[in-house]
Amino acid sequence: MTKASHLGSGMTSQRTRSRLAQRLKDHGIDNQKVLAAIRDTPRHIFVDEALASRAYEDTALPIGFGQTISQPYIVARMSEILITHVPNGKILEVGTGSGYQAAILAQLFPQVYSVERIAGLQRQARSRLREMDLHHVRFKHTDGSWGWEQNAPYDGIILTAAPLDVPQTLLDQLAIGGVLIAPVGGARNQILRMITRSDTGFEHQDLEPVIFVPMLSGTT
Ligand code: SAH
């Protein structure tokens, strides 16, 4: 039983999730594993109960501390980029937030590391993933602009908060052959950027305009 089970099956059922997955498919997501992860993940447990009825809309929602759970489309899009480039890779997520993106990643990759600067959010995310029996995600309370050196290099790095520019430290922790995906830019002009690393250096590709909360420094 999930926390929001009192809502009744209509709002939280497999059918509601399948509808969301179908909507993402219509918007161009076609990786079957990603769509299956969206279908299998109860997004309503990642938001406040008061917002649970909106959990399967394709929209970002507030999660407290001035932060938001990302829009399902963008979660799927970034996950699809990672799985296409580095299937079975070791992944670092910067910005755990609600833990929803981490829960999706956990269903796609054998090793997931996720860092968050707000302790309260990290605590909640950790217990939600435990509740879902996803035990192979490791969490750390830290300023993610420093990455997580101990487990580097990563095959994939995903930022879910937008820096003005991708910190060099994170690029340094990317494996050769790896891919980093991040929203980059100020509040009004962010772009989703994909950076690949080869043995000769880094290559950038700008994909589409996005809206994320800003990457901030320090911990709280
Ligand atoms: N992936 C999250 C998205 C949360 S919003 C989800 O699925 O819900 C982005 C998150 O990035 C916020 O929780 C914010 O606190 C965090 N964040 C911002 N700057 C950060 C930094 N420097 N290091 C770690 N986390 C950061």
Short mmCIF file of C-alpha atoms and ligand atoms in Angstrom, two decimals:
data_model
loop_
_atom_site.label_atom_id
_atom_site.label_comp_id
_atom_site.label_asym_id
_atom_site.label_seq_id
_atom_site.Cartn_x
_atom_site.Cartn_y
_atom_site.Cartn_z
CA MET A 1 0.00 0.00 0.00
CA THR A 2 1.28 3.43 -0.83
CA LYS A 3 0.88 6.55 1.26
CA ALA A 4 -1.77 7.99 -1.04
CA SER A 5 -3.74 4.78 -1.31
CA HIS A 6 -6.68 6.49 0.36
CA LEU A 7 -7.14 8.44 -2.87
CA GLY A 8 -8.69 5.40 -4.45
CA SER A 9 -7.45 3.47 -7.43
CA GLY A 10 -8.59 6.00 -10.04
CA MET A 11 -5.86 8.51 -9.39
CA THR A 12 -3.01 6.15 -8.75
CA SER A 13 -3.80 3.10 -10.86
CA GLN A 14 -1.65 1.39 -13.44
CA ARG A 15 -4.07 2.70 -16.05
CA THR A 16 -3.43 6.31 -15.05
CA ARG A 17 0.31 5.72 -15.33
CA SER A 18 -0.07 3.99 -18.67
CA ARG A 19 -1.90 7.05 -19.92
CA LEU A 20 1.05 9.21 -18.89
CA ALA A 21 3.48 6.84 -20.63
CA GLN A 22 1.34 6.97 -23.78
CA ARG A 23 1.39 10.74 -23.67
CA LEU A 24 5.20 10.77 -23.45
CA LYS A 25 5.33 8.32 -26.35
CA ASP A 26 3.17 10.71 -28.37
CA HIS A 27 5.72 13.42 -27.55
CA GLY A 28 8.56 11.37 -29.02
CA ILE A 29 9.87 9.16 -26.21
CA ASP A 30 10.30 5.72 -27.75
CA ASN A 31 12.66 3.74 -25.52
CA GLN A 32 10.59 0.84 -24.19
CA LYS A 33 12.53 0.54 -20.94
CA VAL A 34 12.04 4.22 -20.16
CA LEU A 35 8.32 4.02 -20.92
CA ALA A 36 8.03 0.89 -18.76
CA ALA A 37 9.80 2.65 -15.87
CA ILE A 38 7.37 5.59 -16.14
CA ARG A 39 4.46 3.13 -16.16
CA ASP A 40 5.81 1.27 -13.12
CA THR A 41 6.67 4.26 -10.94
CA PRO A 42 4.03 5.66 -8.58
CA ARG A 43 4.79 9.38 -9.01
CA HIS A 44 2.14 10.30 -6.44
CA ILE A 45 4.35 9.10 -3.59
CA PHE A 46 6.98 11.68 -4.63
CA VAL A 47 4.70 14.70 -4.09
CA ASP A 48 2.67 16.00 -1.13
CA GLU A 49 -0.61 14.20 -0.60
CA ALA A 50 -2.41 17.45 -1.39
CA LEU A 51 -0.97 17.31 -4.91
CA ALA A 52 -1.26 13.56 -5.45
CA SER A 53 -4.27 13.95 -7.73
CA ARG A 54 -2.05 15.91 -10.15
CA ALA A 55 0.89 13.53 -10.03
CA TYR A 56 0.20 11.96 -13.44
CA GLU A 57 -0.13 15.21 -15.31
CA ASP A 58 2.88 15.95 -17.49
CA THR A 59 3.94 18.90 -15.38
CA ALA A 60 6.48 19.95 -12.75
CA LEU A 61 5.05 20.25 -9.23
CA PRO A 62 6.31 21.87 -6.00
CA ILE A 63 8.04 19.55 -3.49
CA GLY A 64 8.77 22.08 -0.74
CA PHE A 65 12.00 23.98 0.03
CA GLY A 66 11.28 26.08 -3.09
CA GLN A 67 12.07 23.09 -5.35
CA THR A 68 10.09 21.11 -7.91
CA ILE A 69 9.75 17.54 -9.12
CA SER A 70 10.68 17.62 -12.81
CA GLN A 71 8.10 17.25 -15.57
CA PRO A 72 7.74 13.55 -16.56
CA TYR A 73 8.51 14.34 -20.21
CA ILE A 74 11.90 15.81 -19.33
CA VAL A 75 12.67 12.98 -16.88
CA ALA A 76 11.95 10.52 -19.68
CA ARG A 77 13.88 12.53 -22.27
CA MET A 78 17.04 12.75 -20.14
CA SER A 79 16.77 9.10 -19.11
CA GLU A 80 16.42 8.10 -22.75
CA ILE A 81 19.57 9.99 -23.69
CA LEU A 82 21.50 8.24 -20.92
CA ILE A 83 20.28 4.74 -21.74
CA THR A 84 20.90 5.23 -25.46
CA HIS A 85 24.51 6.33 -24.93
CA VAL A 86 25.56 4.29 -21.90
CA PRO A 87 23.32 1.26 -21.39
CA ASN A 88 24.23 -0.51 -18.14
CA GLY A 89 26.38 2.46 -17.15
CA LYS A 90 27.21 3.89 -13.74
CA ILE A 91 25.18 7.08 -13.27
CA LEU A 92 25.57 10.19 -11.10
CA GLU A 93 22.54 12.41 -10.57
CA VAL A 94 23.06 15.93 -9.24
CA GLY A 95 19.85 17.16 -7.55
CA THR A 96 17.97 14.25 -5.94
CA GLY A 97 14.97 16.44 -5.08
CA SER A 98 11.91 14.24 -4.61
CA GLY A 99 13.82 11.14 -5.74
CA TYR A 100 11.51 10.53 -8.74
CA GLN A 101 14.23 10.82 -11.39
CA ALA A 102 16.47 8.62 -9.22
CA ALA A 103 13.70 6.00 -9.00
CA ILE A 104 13.41 5.95 -12.80
CA LEU A 105 17.20 5.70 -13.18
CA ALA A 106 17.29 2.87 -10.64
CA GLN A 107 15.05 0.82 -12.94
CA LEU A 108 17.32 1.43 -15.93
CA PHE A 109 20.86 1.23 -14.54
CA PRO A 110 22.70 -1.13 -12.19
CA GLN A 111 24.51 1.61 -10.26
CA VAL A 112 23.03 5.01 -9.43
CA TYR A 113 24.56 7.71 -7.22
CA SER A 114 22.52 10.77 -6.35
CA VAL A 115 23.57 13.94 -4.51
CA GLU A 116 21.40 16.69 -3.03
CA ARG A 117 22.25 19.94 -1.19
CA ILE A 118 19.02 20.09 0.91
CA ALA A 119 19.11 17.51 3.72
CA GLY A 120 15.32 17.43 4.22
CA LEU A 121 14.66 16.52 0.58
CA GLN A 122 17.36 13.88 0.58
CA ARG A 123 15.89 12.20 3.65
CA GLN A 124 12.44 11.94 2.07
CA ALA A 125 13.83 10.68 -1.23
CA ARG A 126 15.84 8.00 0.53
CA SER A 127 12.79 6.66 2.34
CA ARG A 128 10.64 6.70 -0.82
CA LEU A 129 13.14 4.60 -2.73
CA ARG A 130 13.38 2.21 0.20
CA GLU A 131 9.59 1.96 0.13
CA MET A 132 9.86 1.02 -3.56
CA ASP A 133 12.53 -1.62 -2.79
CA LEU A 134 15.10 0.20 -4.90
CA HIS A 135 18.18 -0.41 -2.80
CA HIS A 136 21.00 0.16 -5.28
CA VAL A 137 20.81 3.96 -5.27
CA ARG A 138 23.44 5.60 -3.05
CA PHE A 139 22.71 9.08 -1.69
CA LYS A 140 24.97 11.84 -0.45
CA HIS A 141 24.19 15.20 1.13
CA THR A 142 26.60 17.54 -0.60
CA ASP A 143 26.97 20.45 -3.01
CA GLY A 144 26.81 18.55 -6.28
CA SER A 145 29.04 20.95 -8.17
CA TRP A 146 31.81 18.89 -6.62
CA GLY A 147 30.30 15.67 -7.94
CA TRP A 148 31.08 12.51 -5.95
CA GLU A 149 34.73 11.88 -6.52
CA GLN A 150 34.90 8.59 -4.63
CA ASN A 151 32.88 6.63 -7.21
CA ALA A 152 34.12 8.44 -10.33
CA PRO A 153 34.37 8.06 -13.25
CA TYR A 154 30.69 7.90 -14.23
CA ASP A 155 29.41 6.70 -17.60
CA GLY A 156 26.52 9.10 -17.30
CA ILE A 157 26.01 12.32 -15.32
CA ILE A 158 22.62 14.01 -15.13
CA LEU A 159 21.99 17.45 -13.63
CA THR A 160 18.43 18.24 -12.59
CA ALA A 161 19.18 21.84 -11.57
CA ALA A 162 20.60 24.39 -13.98
CA PRO A 163 24.11 25.83 -13.58
CA LEU A 164 25.18 28.83 -15.65
CA ASP A 165 27.84 26.55 -17.02
CA VAL A 166 28.67 22.90 -16.33
CA PRO A 167 31.27 22.77 -13.51
CA GLN A 168 34.65 21.48 -14.67
CA THR A 169 34.78 19.12 -11.68
CA LEU A 170 31.77 17.24 -13.08
CA LEU A 171 33.33 17.01 -16.53
CA ASP A 172 36.46 15.61 -14.90
CA GLN A 173 34.36 12.85 -13.29
CA LEU A 174 32.88 11.76 -16.63
CA ALA A 175 34.35 8.56 -18.12
CA ILE A 176 35.80 8.54 -21.61
CA GLY A 177 32.88 7.42 -23.78
CA GLY A 178 30.49 8.89 -21.21
CA VAL A 179 27.68 11.42 -21.57
CA LEU A 180 26.60 14.33 -19.37
CA ILE A 181 23.13 15.81 -19.75
CA ALA A 182 22.24 19.12 -18.11
CA PRO A 183 20.03 22.18 -18.31
CA VAL A 184 22.39 25.13 -18.71
CA GLY A 185 21.78 28.86 -18.41
CA GLY A 186 19.99 31.54 -16.41
CA ALA A 187 16.35 31.56 -15.29
CA ARG A 188 14.97 32.76 -18.61
CA ASN A 189 17.14 31.09 -21.20
CA GLN A 190 18.04 27.53 -20.33
CA ILE A 191 18.93 24.93 -22.89
CA LEU A 192 19.25 21.18 -22.48
CA ARG A 193 22.88 20.39 -23.25
CA MET A 194 24.45 17.02 -23.96
CA ILE A 195 28.20 16.70 -23.53
CA THR A 196 30.06 13.59 -24.66
CA ARG A 197 33.62 12.76 -23.75
CA SER A 198 35.99 10.96 -26.09
CA ASP A 199 39.73 10.34 -25.75
CA THR A 200 40.32 13.57 -27.63
CA GLY A 201 38.10 15.81 -25.49
CA PHE A 202 34.52 17.04 -24.99
CA GLU A 203 31.79 17.68 -27.53
CA HIS A 204 28.65 19.76 -26.86
CA GLN A 205 25.25 19.52 -28.42
CA ASP A 206 22.36 21.84 -27.48
CA LEU A 207 19.00 20.07 -27.71
CA GLU A 208 15.93 22.07 -26.66
CA PRO A 209 14.84 24.91 -24.37
CA VAL A 210 13.96 23.78 -20.82
CA ILE A 211 12.96 25.24 -17.45
CA PHE A 212 14.69 23.96 -14.30
CA VAL A 213 15.36 25.38 -10.85
CA PRO A 214 18.84 26.91 -10.59
CA MET A 215 21.83 24.98 -9.31
CA LEU A 216 22.87 26.63 -6.03
CA SER A 217 26.06 26.35 -4.05
CA GLY A 218 26.58 25.09 -0.48
CA THR A 219 24.40 22.76 1.57
CA THR A 220 21.45 23.30 3.87
N1 SAH B 1 15.53 15.12 -9.86
C1 SAH B 1 14.60 15.83 -9.02
C2 SAH B 1 14.47 17.27 -9.44
C3 SAH B 1 14.46 18.16 -8.25
S1 SAH B 1 14.68 19.87 -8.57
C4 SAH B 1 13.27 15.13 -8.97
O1 SAH B 1 13.05 14.17 -9.72
O2 SAH B 1 12.44 15.49 -8.14
C5 SAH B 1 16.45 20.03 -8.50
C6 SAH B 1 17.11 19.68 -7.22
O3 SAH B 1 18.49 20.06 -7.35
C7 SAH B 1 16.59 20.40 -5.98
O4 SAH B 1 16.22 19.46 -5.03
C8 SAH B 1 17.78 21.23 -5.51
O5 SAH B 1 17.87 21.35 -4.09
C9 SAH B 1 18.94 20.45 -6.08
N2 SAH B 1 20.18 21.22 -6.22
C10 SAH B 1 20.35 22.50 -6.64
N3 SAH B 1 21.65 22.84 -6.63
C11 SAH B 1 22.33 21.75 -6.19
C12 SAH B 1 23.71 21.47 -5.92
N4 SAH B 1 24.68 22.38 -6.11
N5 SAH B 1 24.04 20.24 -5.47
C13 SAH B 1 23.09 19.29 -5.25
N6 SAH B 1 21.77 19.50 -5.47
C14 SAH B 1 21.40 20.71 -5.93
#
